[in-house]
PDB file of C-alpha atoms in Angstrom:
ATOM      1  CA  MET A  20     -10.803 -27.134  22.548  1.00 70.00           C
ATOM      2  CA  ALA A  21     -10.749 -23.609  24.013  1.00 84.00           C
ATOM      3  CA  LYS A  22     -11.679 -20.700  21.733  1.00 83.00           C
ATOM      4  CA  LYS A  23      -8.252 -19.077  21.975  1.00 84.00           C
ATOM      5  CA  LYS A  24      -6.520 -22.376  21.184  1.00 88.00           C
ATOM      6  CA  ILE A  25      -8.734 -22.862  18.100  1.00 91.00           C
ATOM      7  CA  ALA A  26      -7.634 -19.445  16.816  1.00 91.00           C
ATOM      8  CA  GLU A  27      -3.960 -20.241  17.499  1.00 91.00           C
ATOM      9  CA  VAL A  28      -4.094 -23.609  15.722  1.00 92.00           C
ATOM     10  CA  THR A  29      -5.941 -22.017  12.797  1.00 94.00           C
ATOM     11  CA  GLU A  30      -3.152 -19.442  12.486  1.00 94.00           C
ATOM     12  CA  GLU A  31      -0.582 -22.238  12.327  1.00 94.00           C
ATOM     13  CA  ILE A  32      -2.564 -24.119   9.666  1.00 94.00           C
ATOM     14  CA  ILE A  33      -3.003 -21.107   7.381  1.00 96.00           C
ATOM     15  CA  LYS A  34       0.362 -19.311   7.732  1.00 95.00           C
ATOM     16  CA  ASP A  35       2.324 -21.037   4.942  1.00 95.00           C
ATOM     17  CA  PHE A  36      -0.660 -20.957   2.583  1.00 96.00           C
ATOM     18  CA  LEU A  37      -0.939 -17.185   3.031  1.00 96.00           C
ATOM     19  CA  ASP A  38       2.820 -16.604   2.760  1.00 95.00           C
ATOM     20  CA  GLU A  39       2.955 -18.447  -0.576  1.00 95.00           C
ATOM     21  CA  ARG A  40       0.361 -16.028  -1.962  1.00 94.00           C
ATOM     22  CA  GLY A  41       1.858 -12.816  -0.597  1.00 94.00           C
ATOM     23  CA  LEU A  42      -0.914 -12.530   1.979  1.00 95.00           C
ATOM     24  CA  SER A  43      -0.769 -12.104   5.731  1.00 94.00           C
ATOM     25  CA  LEU A  44      -3.089 -12.868   8.602  1.00 95.00           C
ATOM     26  CA  TRP A  45      -4.219  -9.644  10.231  1.00 95.00           C
ATOM     27  CA  ALA A  46      -6.298 -11.352  12.920  1.00 95.00           C
ATOM     28  CA  CYS A  47      -8.046 -14.600  13.739  1.00 95.00           C
ATOM     29  CA  GLU A  48     -10.809 -15.155  16.273  1.00 94.00           C
ATOM     30  CA  PHE A  49     -13.214 -17.881  17.307  1.00 94.00           C
ATOM     31  CA  VAL A  50     -16.219 -16.275  18.979  1.00 95.00           C
ATOM     32  CA  LYS A  51     -19.729 -17.058  20.121  1.00 95.00           C
ATOM     33  CA  GLU A  52     -22.460 -14.638  19.102  1.00 96.00           C
ATOM     34  CA  GLY A  53     -25.867 -15.583  20.395  1.00 97.00           C
ATOM     35  CA  PRO A  54     -26.290 -19.303  19.796  1.00 96.00           C
ATOM     36  CA  ASP A  55     -23.775 -19.392  16.920  1.00 96.00           C
ATOM     37  CA  TYR A  56     -19.998 -19.792  16.737  1.00 95.00           C
ATOM     38  CA  PHE A  57     -17.824 -18.001  14.179  1.00 97.00           C
ATOM     39  CA  LEU A  58     -14.253 -18.603  13.084  1.00 96.00           C
ATOM     40  CA  ARG A  59     -13.178 -15.304  11.532  1.00 97.00           C
ATOM     41  CA  LEU A  60      -9.989 -14.628   9.642  1.00 97.00           C
ATOM     42  CA  TYR A  61      -8.978 -11.189   8.459  1.00 97.00           C
ATOM     43  CA  ILE A  62      -6.397 -11.382   5.685  1.00 97.00           C
ATOM     44  CA  ASP A  63      -4.320  -8.604   4.208  1.00 94.00           C
ATOM     45  CA  LYS A  64      -1.577  -7.823   1.733  1.00 91.00           C
ATOM     46  CA  GLU A  65       0.978  -5.068   1.809  1.00 84.00           C
ATOM     47  CA  GLU A  66       0.404  -3.026  -1.327  1.00 80.00           C
ATOM     48  CA  ALA A  67      -3.117  -3.803  -2.536  1.00 79.00           C
ATOM     49  CA  TYR A  68      -6.667  -4.525  -1.510  1.00 87.00           C
ATOM     50  CA  ILE A  69      -7.945  -7.997  -0.712  1.00 92.00           C
ATOM     51  CA  GLY A  70     -10.490  -9.263  -3.221  1.00 92.00           C
ATOM     52  CA  THR A  71     -13.308 -11.763  -2.907  1.00 95.00           C
ATOM     53  CA  GLN A  72     -11.355 -14.311  -4.949  1.00 95.00           C
ATOM     54  CA  GLU A  73      -8.553 -14.341  -2.367  1.00 95.00           C
ATOM     55  CA  CYS A  74     -11.050 -14.671   0.473  1.00 96.00           C
ATOM     56  CA  GLU A  75     -12.749 -17.587  -1.295  1.00 97.00           C
ATOM     57  CA  GLU A  76      -9.421 -19.311  -1.942  1.00 96.00           C
ATOM     58  CA  VAL A  77      -8.371 -19.013   1.704  1.00 97.00           C
ATOM     59  CA  SER A  78     -11.803 -20.126   2.885  1.00 97.00           C
ATOM     60  CA  ARG A  79     -11.790 -23.254   0.717  1.00 97.00           C
ATOM     61  CA  PHE A  80      -8.273 -24.239   1.755  1.00 97.00           C
ATOM     62  CA  LEU A  81      -8.918 -23.660   5.441  1.00 96.00           C
ATOM     63  CA  SER A  82     -12.299 -25.383   5.400  1.00 94.00           C
ATOM     64  CA  ASP A  83     -10.724 -28.523   3.927  1.00 94.00           C
ATOM     65  CA  LYS A  84      -7.842 -28.479   6.428  1.00 94.00           C
ATOM     66  CA  LEU A  85     -10.131 -27.968   9.412  1.00 92.00           C
ATOM     67  CA  ASP A  86     -12.387 -30.808   8.246  1.00 90.00           C
ATOM     68  CA  GLU A  87      -9.357 -33.104   7.878  1.00 91.00           C
ATOM     69  CA  GLN A  88      -8.101 -32.329  11.369  1.00 86.00           C
ATOM     70  CA  ASP A  89     -11.562 -32.217  12.977  1.00 84.00           C
ATOM     71  CA  LEU A  90     -10.429 -29.471  15.386  1.00 82.00           C
ATOM     72  CA  ILE A  91     -13.745 -27.839  16.113  1.00 88.00           C
ATOM     73  CA  GLU A  92     -16.244 -30.104  17.810  1.00 87.00           C
ATOM     74  CA  ARG A  93     -19.304 -27.916  17.246  1.00 89.00           C
ATOM     75  CA  GLU A  94     -21.003 -26.297  14.286  1.00 93.00           C
ATOM     76  CA  TYR A  95     -19.533 -22.953  13.288  1.00 94.00           C
ATOM     77  CA  TYR A  96     -19.458 -20.444  10.465  1.00 96.00           C
ATOM     78  CA  LEU A  97     -16.163 -19.728   8.711  1.00 96.00           C
ATOM     79  CA  GLU A  98     -15.737 -16.122   7.603  1.00 97.00           C
ATOM     80  CA  VAL A  99     -12.727 -14.790   5.692  1.00 98.00           C
ATOM     81  CA  SER A 100     -12.483 -11.085   4.886  1.00 96.00           C
ATOM     82  CA  SER A 101     -10.274  -8.025   4.737  1.00 95.00           C
ATOM     83  CA  PRO A 102      -9.724  -6.169   8.021  1.00 95.00           C
ATOM     84  CA  GLY A 103     -11.333  -3.125   6.359  1.00 93.00           C
ATOM     85  CA  MET A 104     -10.326   0.504   6.040  1.00 92.00           C
ATOM     86  CA  ASP A 105     -10.914   1.123   9.740  1.00 94.00           C
ATOM     87  CA  ARG A 106      -8.948  -1.950  10.790  1.00 94.00           C
ATOM     88  CA  GLU A 107      -8.170  -2.446  14.442  1.00 96.00           C
ATOM     89  CA  LEU A 108      -4.502  -2.222  15.393  1.00 97.00           C
ATOM     90  CA  THR A 109      -3.649  -4.912  17.940  1.00 94.00           C
ATOM     91  CA  LYS A 110      -0.111  -6.135  17.239  1.00 94.00           C
ATOM     92  CA  GLN A 111       3.250  -4.376  17.227  1.00 95.00           C
ATOM     93  CA  GLU A 112       3.560  -5.000  13.472  1.00 93.00           C
ATOM     94  CA  HIS A 113       0.208  -3.245  12.898  1.00 95.00           C
ATOM     95  CA  PHE A 114       1.414  -0.139  14.706  1.00 97.00           C
ATOM     96  CA  ASP A 115       4.796  -0.223  12.940  1.00 96.00           C
ATOM     97  CA  ARG A 116       3.107  -0.431   9.529  1.00 94.00           C
ATOM     98  CA  TYR A 117       0.875   2.576  10.148  1.00 95.00           C
ATOM     99  CA  VAL A 118       3.298   5.043  11.762  1.00 97.00           C
ATOM    100  CA  GLY A 119       2.364   8.477  10.398  1.00 97.00           C
ATOM    101  CA  SER A 120      -1.274   7.492   9.819  1.00 96.00           C
ATOM    102  CA  GLU A 121      -4.359   8.947  11.444  1.00 97.00           C
ATOM    103  CA  ILE A 122      -5.774   6.697  14.155  1.00 98.00           C
ATOM    104  CA  GLU A 123      -8.785   6.701  16.473  1.00 98.00           C
ATOM    105  CA  ILE A 124      -8.207   5.677  20.070  1.00 98.00           C
ATOM    106  CA  LYS A 125     -10.993   4.718  22.463  1.00 98.00           C
ATOM    107  CA  LEU A 126     -10.021   5.024  26.111  1.00 97.00           C
ATOM    108  CA  TYR A 127     -11.277   3.174  29.163  1.00 97.00           C
ATOM    109  CA  LYS A 128     -11.319   6.441  31.147  1.00 96.00           C
ATOM    110  CA  ALA A 129     -11.667   9.957  29.820  1.00 95.00           C
ATOM    111  CA  ILE A 130      -8.670  12.265  29.531  1.00 92.00           C
ATOM    112  CA  ASP A 131      -9.654  15.952  29.562  1.00 90.00           C
ATOM    113  CA  ASN A 132     -13.304  14.824  29.282  1.00 94.00           C
ATOM    114  CA  LYS A 133     -12.608  12.814  26.112  1.00 94.00           C
ATOM    115  CA  LYS A 134     -12.921   9.033  25.801  1.00 96.00           C
ATOM    116  CA  GLN A 135     -12.023   9.108  22.119  1.00 97.00           C
ATOM    117  CA  LEU A 136      -8.974  10.689  20.513  1.00 96.00           C
ATOM    118  CA  VAL A 137      -8.003  11.129  16.881  1.00 96.00           C
ATOM    119  CA  GLY A 138      -4.382  11.782  16.064  1.00 96.00           C
ATOM    120  CA  THR A 139      -1.288  10.814  14.123  1.00 98.00           C
ATOM    121  CA  LEU A 140       0.465   7.627  15.214  1.00 98.00           C
ATOM    122  CA  VAL A 141       4.110   8.214  16.113  1.00 98.00           C
ATOM    123  CA  SER A 142       5.034   4.844  17.640  1.00 97.00           C
ATOM    124  CA  LEU A 143       4.285   1.946  19.935  1.00 96.00           C
ATOM    125  CA  ASN A 144       7.254   1.081  22.144  1.00 96.00           C
ATOM    126  CA  ASP A 145       7.279  -0.888  25.388  1.00 95.00           C
ATOM    127  CA  GLY A 146       3.498  -0.656  25.708  1.00 94.00           C
ATOM    128  CA  ILE A 147       3.406   3.124  25.209  1.00 97.00           C
ATOM    129  CA  VAL A 148       1.486   4.566  22.249  1.00 97.00           C
ATOM    130  CA  LYS A 149       2.820   7.944  21.154  1.00 98.00           C
ATOM    131  CA  ILE A 150       0.474  10.124  19.111  1.00 98.00           C
ATOM    132  CA  ILE A 151       0.091  13.732  18.053  1.00 97.00           C
ATOM    133  CA  VAL A 152      -3.364  15.155  18.811  1.00 95.00           C
ATOM    134  CA  ASP A 153      -4.142  18.720  17.739  1.00 94.00           C
ATOM    135  CA  GLY A 154      -0.410  19.450  17.431  1.00 95.00           C
ATOM    136  CA  LYS A 155       0.383  18.145  20.924  1.00 95.00           C
ATOM    137  CA  ASP A 156       2.463  15.052  21.705  1.00 97.00           C
ATOM    138  CA  MET A 157       0.708  12.492  23.881  1.00 96.00           C
ATOM    139  CA  GLU A 158       1.794   9.210  25.405  1.00 96.00           C
ATOM    140  CA  LEU A 159      -0.742   6.591  26.427  1.00 97.00           C
ATOM    141  CA  SER A 160      -0.160   3.283  28.120  1.00 96.00           C
ATOM    142  CA  ARG A 161      -1.787   0.304  26.340  1.00 95.00           C
ATOM    143  CA  ASP A 162      -3.720  -0.427  29.538  1.00 95.00           C
ATOM    144  CA  GLN A 163      -5.478   2.959  29.194  1.00 96.00           C
ATOM    145  CA  ILE A 164      -6.618   2.072  25.676  1.00 97.00           C
ATOM    146  CA  ALA A 165      -9.731   0.041  24.927  1.00 98.00           C
ATOM    147  CA  LYS A 166      -9.293   0.019  21.149  1.00 97.00           C
ATOM    148  CA  VAL A 167      -7.178   1.532  18.360  1.00 97.00           C
ATOM    149  CA  ASN A 168      -8.405   1.744  14.762  1.00 97.00           C
ATOM    150  CA  LEU A 169      -7.159   3.397  11.615  1.00 96.00           C
ATOM    151  CA  ALA A 170      -9.144   6.563  11.059  1.00 96.00           C
ATOM    152  CA  VAL A 171     -11.056   6.682   7.806  1.00 90.00           C
ATOM    153  CA  VAL A 172      -9.971   9.929   6.156  1.00 79.00           C
ATOM    154  CA  PHE A 173     -11.743  11.267   3.062  1.00 77.00           C
TER     155      PHE A 173
END
């Protein structure tokens, strides 16, 4: 089964389990790193931090379900964690949740000699990210952007 399909099927398997516990799936990926394969799930909840107990619970449930269905034909490591403070924003719902927050944007090509911007997220609409950088409004097309993360502010 293709890597992307494995991630999609995993999302389907885990969705109801997460919903019942007030958790959500931030991201899911099946990747090869060196000789090893990893199935990674990043789980989240709206108003609190994810703890190790929740990660263990999700891991046990998912491990059992994947073994039952025998989806993955090769050896792999299952990792379940929080998306972290500097979580990557990839979906519309991620951007909607963090409107007004500081974000870091990495660009494919420099704008004004900068390939990285830090600013306040205003919106993501129709593939256009609106941010305020140094008091100036900016609009960037998603195809200009390599990566968007929450900025870690102390």
